[in-house]
Short mmCIF file of C-alpha atoms and ligand atoms in Angstrom, two decimals:
data_model
loop_
_atom_site.label_atom_id
_atom_site.label_comp_id
_atom_site.label_asym_id
_atom_site.label_seq_id
_atom_site.Cartn_x
_atom_site.Cartn_y
_atom_site.Cartn_z
CA MET A 201 24.33 7.52 37.75
CA ASN A 202 21.13 8.51 39.62
CA GLN A 203 20.94 11.85 41.28
CA ASP A 204 21.41 10.62 44.88
CA THR A 205 24.60 8.82 43.86
CA PHE A 206 25.74 11.92 41.98
CA ILE A 207 25.18 14.00 45.09
CA ARG A 208 26.94 11.53 47.39
CA GLN A 209 29.93 11.34 45.15
CA LEU A 210 30.11 15.05 44.23
CA PRO A 211 33.32 16.63 45.66
CA LYS A 212 32.16 19.22 48.21
CA VAL A 213 33.70 22.28 49.91
CA GLU A 214 32.17 23.35 53.21
CA LEU A 215 32.47 27.01 54.25
CA HIS A 216 30.00 27.34 57.15
CA MET A 217 30.25 24.85 59.99
CA HIS A 218 30.57 25.64 63.73
CA ILE A 219 32.75 22.92 65.23
CA GLU A 220 30.77 23.17 68.50
CA GLY A 221 27.72 22.39 66.40
CA SER A 222 29.17 19.07 65.29
CA LEU A 223 28.92 17.72 68.86
CA GLU A 224 26.74 14.64 68.38
CA PRO A 225 24.76 13.44 71.48
CA GLU A 226 26.95 10.25 71.70
CA MET A 227 30.08 12.39 71.86
CA MET A 228 28.36 14.64 74.39
CA PHE A 229 27.80 11.59 76.66
CA LYS A 230 31.35 10.26 76.12
CA LEU A 231 32.89 13.60 77.12
CA ALA A 232 30.49 14.19 79.94
CA LYS A 233 31.55 10.89 81.41
CA ARG A 234 35.27 11.48 80.82
CA ASN A 235 35.07 14.96 82.41
CA LYS A 236 32.53 14.01 85.14
CA ILE A 237 30.06 16.63 84.01
CA PRO A 238 26.41 15.92 84.85
CA LEU A 239 23.97 16.13 81.89
CA PRO A 240 20.23 16.82 82.22
CA PHE A 241 19.52 13.82 79.98
CA ASN A 242 19.68 10.03 80.36
CA THR A 243 20.41 8.91 76.78
CA PRO A 244 21.52 10.36 73.43
CA GLU A 245 17.88 9.76 72.20
CA GLU A 246 16.55 12.03 74.91
CA VAL A 247 18.97 14.73 73.80
CA ARG A 248 17.81 14.39 70.21
CA THR A 249 14.20 14.58 71.28
CA ALA A 250 15.01 17.94 73.10
CA TYR A 251 16.21 19.42 69.80
CA GLN A 252 12.92 21.18 68.89
CA PHE A 253 13.67 24.72 67.97
CA THR A 254 11.34 27.64 67.36
CA ASN A 255 13.98 30.23 66.32
CA LEU A 256 17.70 30.91 66.49
CA GLN A 257 17.74 31.80 70.17
CA SER A 258 15.97 28.60 71.22
CA PHE A 259 18.78 26.69 69.48
CA LEU A 260 21.64 28.77 70.87
CA ASP A 261 20.52 28.26 74.45
CA ILE A 262 20.80 24.44 74.01
CA TYR A 263 24.02 24.70 71.84
CA TYR A 264 25.92 26.70 74.43
CA GLN A 265 24.88 24.22 77.17
CA GLY A 266 26.07 21.30 75.07
CA ALA A 267 29.55 22.87 74.76
CA ASN A 268 30.04 22.61 78.55
CA VAL A 269 31.34 18.99 78.11
CA LEU A 270 34.39 20.25 76.15
CA ILE A 271 37.24 20.76 78.64
CA ASP A 272 40.70 19.41 77.53
CA GLU A 273 42.64 19.76 74.31
CA GLN A 274 41.89 16.16 73.53
CA ASP A 275 38.15 16.87 73.72
CA PHE A 276 38.51 19.50 70.99
CA TYR A 277 40.69 17.09 69.03
CA ASP A 278 38.12 14.26 69.29
CA LEU A 279 35.25 16.62 68.35
CA THR A 280 37.07 17.88 65.22
CA TRP A 281 38.23 14.40 64.23
CA GLU A 282 34.74 13.03 64.34
CA TYR A 283 33.60 15.89 62.09
CA LEU A 284 36.38 15.06 59.64
CA LEU A 285 35.16 11.43 59.48
CA HIS A 286 31.83 12.83 58.25
CA CYS A 287 33.64 14.99 55.72
CA GLN A 288 35.41 11.86 54.38
CA GLN A 289 32.11 10.05 54.17
CA ASP A 290 30.52 12.98 52.27
CA ASN A 291 33.47 13.61 49.85
CA VAL A 292 34.20 16.99 51.42
CA ILE A 293 37.66 17.80 50.07
CA HIS A 294 38.08 21.15 51.85
CA THR A 295 36.44 22.72 54.85
CA GLU A 296 36.54 26.04 56.60
CA ILE A 297 35.26 25.73 60.17
CA PHE A 298 34.16 28.26 62.78
CA PHE A 299 34.96 28.11 66.43
CA ASP A 300 33.61 30.30 69.18
CA PRO A 301 36.48 30.96 71.67
CA GLN A 302 34.35 32.98 74.07
CA THR A 303 32.02 30.03 74.62
CA HIS A 304 34.98 28.33 76.24
CA THR A 305 37.09 31.17 77.73
CA GLU A 306 33.98 32.39 79.59
CA ARG A 307 33.96 29.05 81.45
CA GLY A 308 37.66 29.08 82.18
CA ILE A 309 38.93 26.99 79.31
CA SER A 310 42.05 28.61 77.75
CA PHE A 311 42.06 29.89 74.21
CA ASP A 312 45.21 27.84 73.56
CA THR A 313 43.50 24.53 74.69
CA VAL A 314 40.73 25.11 72.19
CA ILE A 315 42.72 26.14 69.11
CA ASN A 316 45.46 23.61 69.68
CA GLY A 317 43.04 20.65 69.87
CA ILE A 318 41.15 21.78 66.73
CA HIS A 319 44.37 22.53 64.83
CA ARG A 320 46.03 19.22 65.65
CA ALA A 321 42.98 17.27 64.37
CA LEU A 322 42.87 19.34 61.19
CA GLU A 323 46.53 18.67 60.59
CA ASP A 324 45.88 14.91 60.94
CA GLY A 325 42.89 15.29 58.58
CA LYS A 326 45.11 16.76 55.98
CA GLN A 327 47.79 14.10 56.41
CA LYS A 328 45.66 11.03 56.83
CA MET A 329 42.51 11.88 54.77
CA GLY A 330 43.84 14.56 52.34
CA ILE A 331 41.16 17.01 53.57
CA SER A 332 42.40 20.59 53.53
CA SER A 333 41.06 23.21 55.93
CA ARG A 334 41.03 26.70 57.35
CA VAL A 335 39.80 27.98 60.69
CA ILE A 336 37.66 31.08 61.32
CA MET A 337 37.31 32.55 64.76
CA CYS A 338 33.84 33.97 65.54
CA PHE A 339 33.01 36.68 68.05
CA LEU A 340 29.80 36.12 69.97
CA ARG A 341 27.71 39.17 69.03
CA HIS A 342 25.60 39.03 72.20
CA LEU A 343 28.73 39.93 74.16
CA ASP A 344 30.24 43.42 74.00
CA GLU A 345 32.98 44.67 71.63
CA GLN A 346 35.46 44.87 74.52
CA SER A 347 35.20 41.08 74.94
CA ALA A 348 35.75 40.66 71.21
CA PHE A 349 38.88 42.81 71.50
CA LEU A 350 40.23 40.63 74.31
CA THR A 351 39.55 37.57 72.19
CA LEU A 352 41.30 39.10 69.23
CA GLU A 353 44.36 39.75 71.43
CA GLN A 354 44.52 36.06 72.36
CA ALA A 355 44.27 35.06 68.74
CA ILE A 356 47.31 37.10 67.59
CA LYS A 357 49.87 34.47 68.54
CA HIS A 358 47.79 31.84 66.67
CA LYS A 359 47.61 33.94 63.47
CA ASP A 360 49.21 31.04 61.56
CA LYS A 361 46.26 28.79 62.44
CA ILE A 362 43.34 31.28 61.91
CA ILE A 363 42.53 32.73 58.49
CA ALA A 364 39.59 34.98 59.32
CA VAL A 365 37.31 36.42 62.01
CA GLY A 366 33.52 36.23 61.96
CA LEU A 367 30.45 37.13 63.86
CA ASP A 368 27.79 34.70 65.08
CA SER A 369 25.14 34.16 67.80
CA SER A 370 22.00 36.31 68.20
CA GLU A 371 21.67 38.53 65.13
CA VAL A 372 18.59 40.55 66.10
CA GLY A 373 19.58 43.31 68.46
CA HIS A 374 23.36 42.83 67.83
CA PRO A 375 24.02 44.42 64.42
CA PRO A 376 27.35 44.45 62.64
CA GLU A 377 28.10 48.07 63.43
CA LYS A 378 28.51 47.04 67.10
CA PHE A 379 31.76 45.42 66.07
CA THR A 380 33.18 47.90 63.58
CA GLN A 381 36.25 48.77 65.53
CA VAL A 382 37.30 45.26 66.42
CA PHE A 383 36.97 44.29 62.74
CA VAL A 384 39.20 47.27 61.73
CA LYS A 385 41.81 45.96 64.16
CA ALA A 386 41.46 42.37 62.88
CA ILE A 387 41.98 43.49 59.28
CA LYS A 388 45.07 45.44 60.35
CA GLU A 389 46.35 42.24 61.88
CA GLY A 390 45.88 40.45 58.56
CA PHE A 391 42.71 38.46 59.15
CA LEU A 392 39.99 38.16 56.50
CA THR A 393 36.46 38.87 57.69
CA VAL A 394 33.04 37.23 57.39
CA ALA A 395 29.75 37.76 59.30
CA HIS A 396 26.44 35.99 59.85
CA ALA A 397 23.94 38.45 58.44
CA GLY A 398 20.45 38.23 56.97
CA GLU A 399 19.66 34.92 58.71
CA GLU A 400 16.95 36.29 61.05
CA GLY A 401 18.05 39.87 60.76
CA SER A 402 17.22 42.41 58.06
CA VAL A 403 19.06 43.33 54.79
CA ASP A 404 20.60 46.24 56.69
CA ASN A 405 22.85 43.73 58.40
CA ILE A 406 24.06 42.47 55.01
CA TYR A 407 24.78 45.97 53.71
CA ASN A 408 26.57 46.97 56.89
CA SER A 409 28.59 43.80 57.03
CA ILE A 410 29.86 44.58 53.55
CA ASP A 411 30.39 48.29 54.04
CA LEU A 412 31.67 48.42 57.61
CA LEU A 413 33.12 44.97 58.36
CA LYS A 414 34.57 44.58 54.87
CA VAL A 415 33.51 40.94 54.71
CA SER A 416 34.67 38.55 52.00
CA ARG A 417 31.60 36.39 52.45
CA ILE A 418 28.13 36.64 54.02
CA ASP A 419 27.17 33.73 56.26
CA HIS A 420 23.51 32.80 55.52
CA GLY A 421 22.36 36.08 53.81
CA VAL A 422 19.14 34.46 52.63
CA ARG A 423 17.06 37.50 53.67
CA CYS A 424 18.68 39.37 50.76
CA SER A 425 15.63 38.39 48.73
CA ASP A 426 13.75 41.12 50.59
CA ASP A 427 15.59 43.71 48.51
CA SER A 428 16.00 43.33 44.73
CA ARG A 429 18.71 46.01 44.55
CA LEU A 430 20.81 43.98 47.09
CA VAL A 431 20.25 40.76 45.12
CA ARG A 432 21.60 42.49 41.97
CA LEU A 433 24.54 43.89 43.94
CA LEU A 434 25.42 40.43 45.35
CA ALA A 435 25.22 38.84 41.87
CA GLU A 436 27.31 41.52 40.21
CA SER A 437 29.98 41.51 42.97
CA ARG A 438 29.90 37.68 43.26
CA MET A 439 29.75 38.20 47.06
CA PRO A 440 29.47 34.64 48.35
CA LEU A 441 26.59 33.54 50.59
CA THR A 442 27.24 30.49 52.77
CA VAL A 443 23.72 29.10 52.83
CA CYS A 444 22.61 26.40 55.33
CA PRO A 445 19.38 24.82 54.12
CA LEU A 446 18.61 22.29 56.88
CA SER A 447 19.51 24.91 59.51
CA ASN A 448 17.11 27.40 57.94
CA ILE A 449 14.28 24.90 58.11
CA LYS A 450 15.05 23.80 61.73
CA LEU A 451 15.31 27.45 62.88
CA LYS A 452 12.16 28.42 60.87
CA VAL A 453 13.80 30.92 58.64
CA PHE A 454 11.75 29.23 55.91
CA ASP A 455 8.55 27.13 56.69
CA GLU A 456 9.54 24.29 54.30
CA MET A 457 12.36 23.38 51.93
CA LYS A 458 10.20 24.03 48.86
CA ARG A 459 10.05 27.68 49.86
CA HIS A 460 13.83 28.01 50.37
CA ASN A 461 15.38 30.53 48.08
CA VAL A 462 18.86 29.00 47.52
CA VAL A 463 18.07 27.53 44.09
CA ASP A 464 16.44 30.79 43.00
CA LEU A 465 19.53 32.76 44.05
CA LEU A 466 21.79 30.28 42.23
CA ARG A 467 19.81 30.86 39.03
CA GLN A 468 20.23 34.64 39.50
CA ASN A 469 23.97 34.05 39.36
CA LEU A 470 24.69 34.68 43.06
CA CYS A 471 27.70 32.87 44.45
CA VAL A 472 25.68 30.69 46.77
CA THR A 473 27.11 27.67 48.53
CA ILE A 474 25.53 24.84 50.56
CA ASN A 475 26.72 24.18 54.05
CA SER A 476 25.71 22.32 57.25
CA ASP A 477 26.03 25.04 59.98
CA ASP A 478 25.53 22.84 63.09
CA PRO A 479 25.16 19.37 61.63
CA ALA A 480 24.66 17.54 64.99
CA TYR A 481 21.71 19.80 65.81
CA PHE A 482 20.05 20.30 62.43
CA GLY A 483 19.85 16.82 61.17
CA GLY A 484 22.67 16.43 58.74
CA TYR A 485 26.07 17.00 57.17
CA MET A 486 26.97 18.16 53.69
CA THR A 487 25.41 15.37 51.69
CA ASP A 488 22.17 15.55 53.73
CA ASN A 489 21.96 19.27 52.93
CA PHE A 490 22.44 18.70 49.23
CA LEU A 491 19.90 15.84 49.19
CA ALA A 492 17.34 17.86 51.11
CA VAL A 493 17.53 20.72 48.60
CA ALA A 494 17.41 18.41 45.63
CA GLN A 495 14.40 16.59 46.94
CA SER A 496 12.38 19.84 47.03
CA HIS A 497 13.82 21.61 43.98
CA SER A 498 14.69 20.07 40.65
CA LEU A 499 18.42 20.68 40.11
CA THR A 500 20.50 19.63 37.12
CA GLU A 501 23.97 18.01 37.55
CA ASP A 502 25.42 21.27 36.20
CA GLU A 503 23.71 23.21 38.90
CA LEU A 504 24.87 20.80 41.64
CA THR A 505 28.41 21.01 40.27
CA GLN A 506 28.13 24.87 40.21
CA LEU A 507 27.45 24.81 43.96
CA THR A 508 30.87 23.22 44.55
CA GLN A 509 32.40 25.50 41.96
CA ASN A 510 31.00 28.53 43.86
CA ALA A 511 32.46 27.19 47.14
CA ILE A 512 35.85 26.74 45.53
CA GLU A 513 35.68 30.38 44.24
CA ALA A 514 34.61 31.62 47.67
CA SER A 515 37.17 29.64 49.69
CA PHE A 516 40.07 31.30 51.54
CA VAL A 517 42.92 29.37 49.91
CA SER A 518 45.61 30.26 47.39
CA GLU A 519 44.90 30.16 43.67
CA SER A 520 46.93 27.03 43.28
CA GLU A 521 44.85 25.29 45.95
CA LYS A 522 41.68 26.38 44.13
CA HIS A 523 43.08 24.93 40.94
CA ARG A 524 43.77 21.66 42.69
CA MET A 525 40.14 21.52 43.86
CA GLN A 526 38.87 22.42 40.38
CA ARG A 527 40.85 19.53 38.97
CA VAL A 528 39.17 17.16 41.46
CA LEU A 529 35.77 18.53 40.45
CA GLU A 530 36.55 18.26 36.73
CA GLU A 531 37.76 14.72 37.18
CA PHE A 532 34.55 13.83 38.92
CA SER A 533 32.44 15.51 36.16
CA SER A 534 34.19 13.54 33.40
CA ARG A 535 33.79 10.24 35.38
CA SER A 536 30.13 10.88 36.04
CA ILE A 537 29.16 11.30 32.43
CA GLY A 538 28.25 8.00 30.91
N1 LIG B 795 23.51 31.65 63.54
C1 LIG B 795 24.06 32.35 64.51
N2 LIG B 795 24.95 31.80 65.36
C2 LIG B 795 25.23 30.55 65.30
C3 LIG B 795 24.64 29.72 64.29
C4 LIG B 795 23.76 30.31 63.40
O1 LIG B 795 23.19 29.70 62.50
N3 LIG B 795 25.15 28.51 64.55
C5 LIG B 795 25.95 28.58 65.57
N4 LIG B 795 26.05 29.77 66.06
ZN1 LIG B 796 26.24 29.55 61.39
#
């Protein structure tokens, strides 16, 4: 089996994907038409041409604008379902997706509309495609902690559908310590925690997410390489990093894929995983991310398999569900030899 085929067929587990970031331009046009929302573009191609980012903020401005076409529960269902079709195509067997409730509640869309649409699609994904999933609710860190508290209140009655809370949006200027109290409350309510840290921001944000927000995983975390003591700590603790290679290139966290540190971190025994972040905006889903890394770094089949192994280890599912995924991976490994 050549390496491209190996990568395409490798069972994958995704742990860092914002559902609003899976809004493809075609879906944007379909929903804009259905909901009678004017778009500042004439064709999906024009939308794609506009996706030229210089940093995280230049992306976020366009990404929040795109989400304006999402109005009804069915819109959130359709968005999530389309993402699951990509998962099926890419042999993603389990996915843990983010959603940003405040992006929608701030425009008058109810929390229930959003979570119910996403949840119903994920249930269908489990039943019809055998793809298991979890949902993580992110607080927008450019908004204040009070707004995060109000969002957490709204999530309580949906606890059965939400495994964890996270932190996304503009990292620089909005450090993890701004949200310490709301994370304390979320943990008391039984949620696990994660946070975007060390994407554009400094290693302090990684340390503080671990120490103050008690995170189980760091989203991105690639700036850890600035601090060799932190790299050792992450390796020893097996603190997972949900790395998003194509995103990091599009948002200029690294100049080019050859300079990306994910393979280096893997070889230093960090629990790194590969993820798509906002696939409709950054040029690809899971397979595309694996292929892009493998094109610029030579990776063995064992190393590629280890990336899925790491994601299974880092996932928010029961031990028995992890074992089920490990069996799928082992079965693939034995098939791929010879
Ligand atoms: N970083 C911060 N916030 C985000 C991202 C990201 O990569 N994607 C969607 N929201
Ligand atoms: Zn992200």
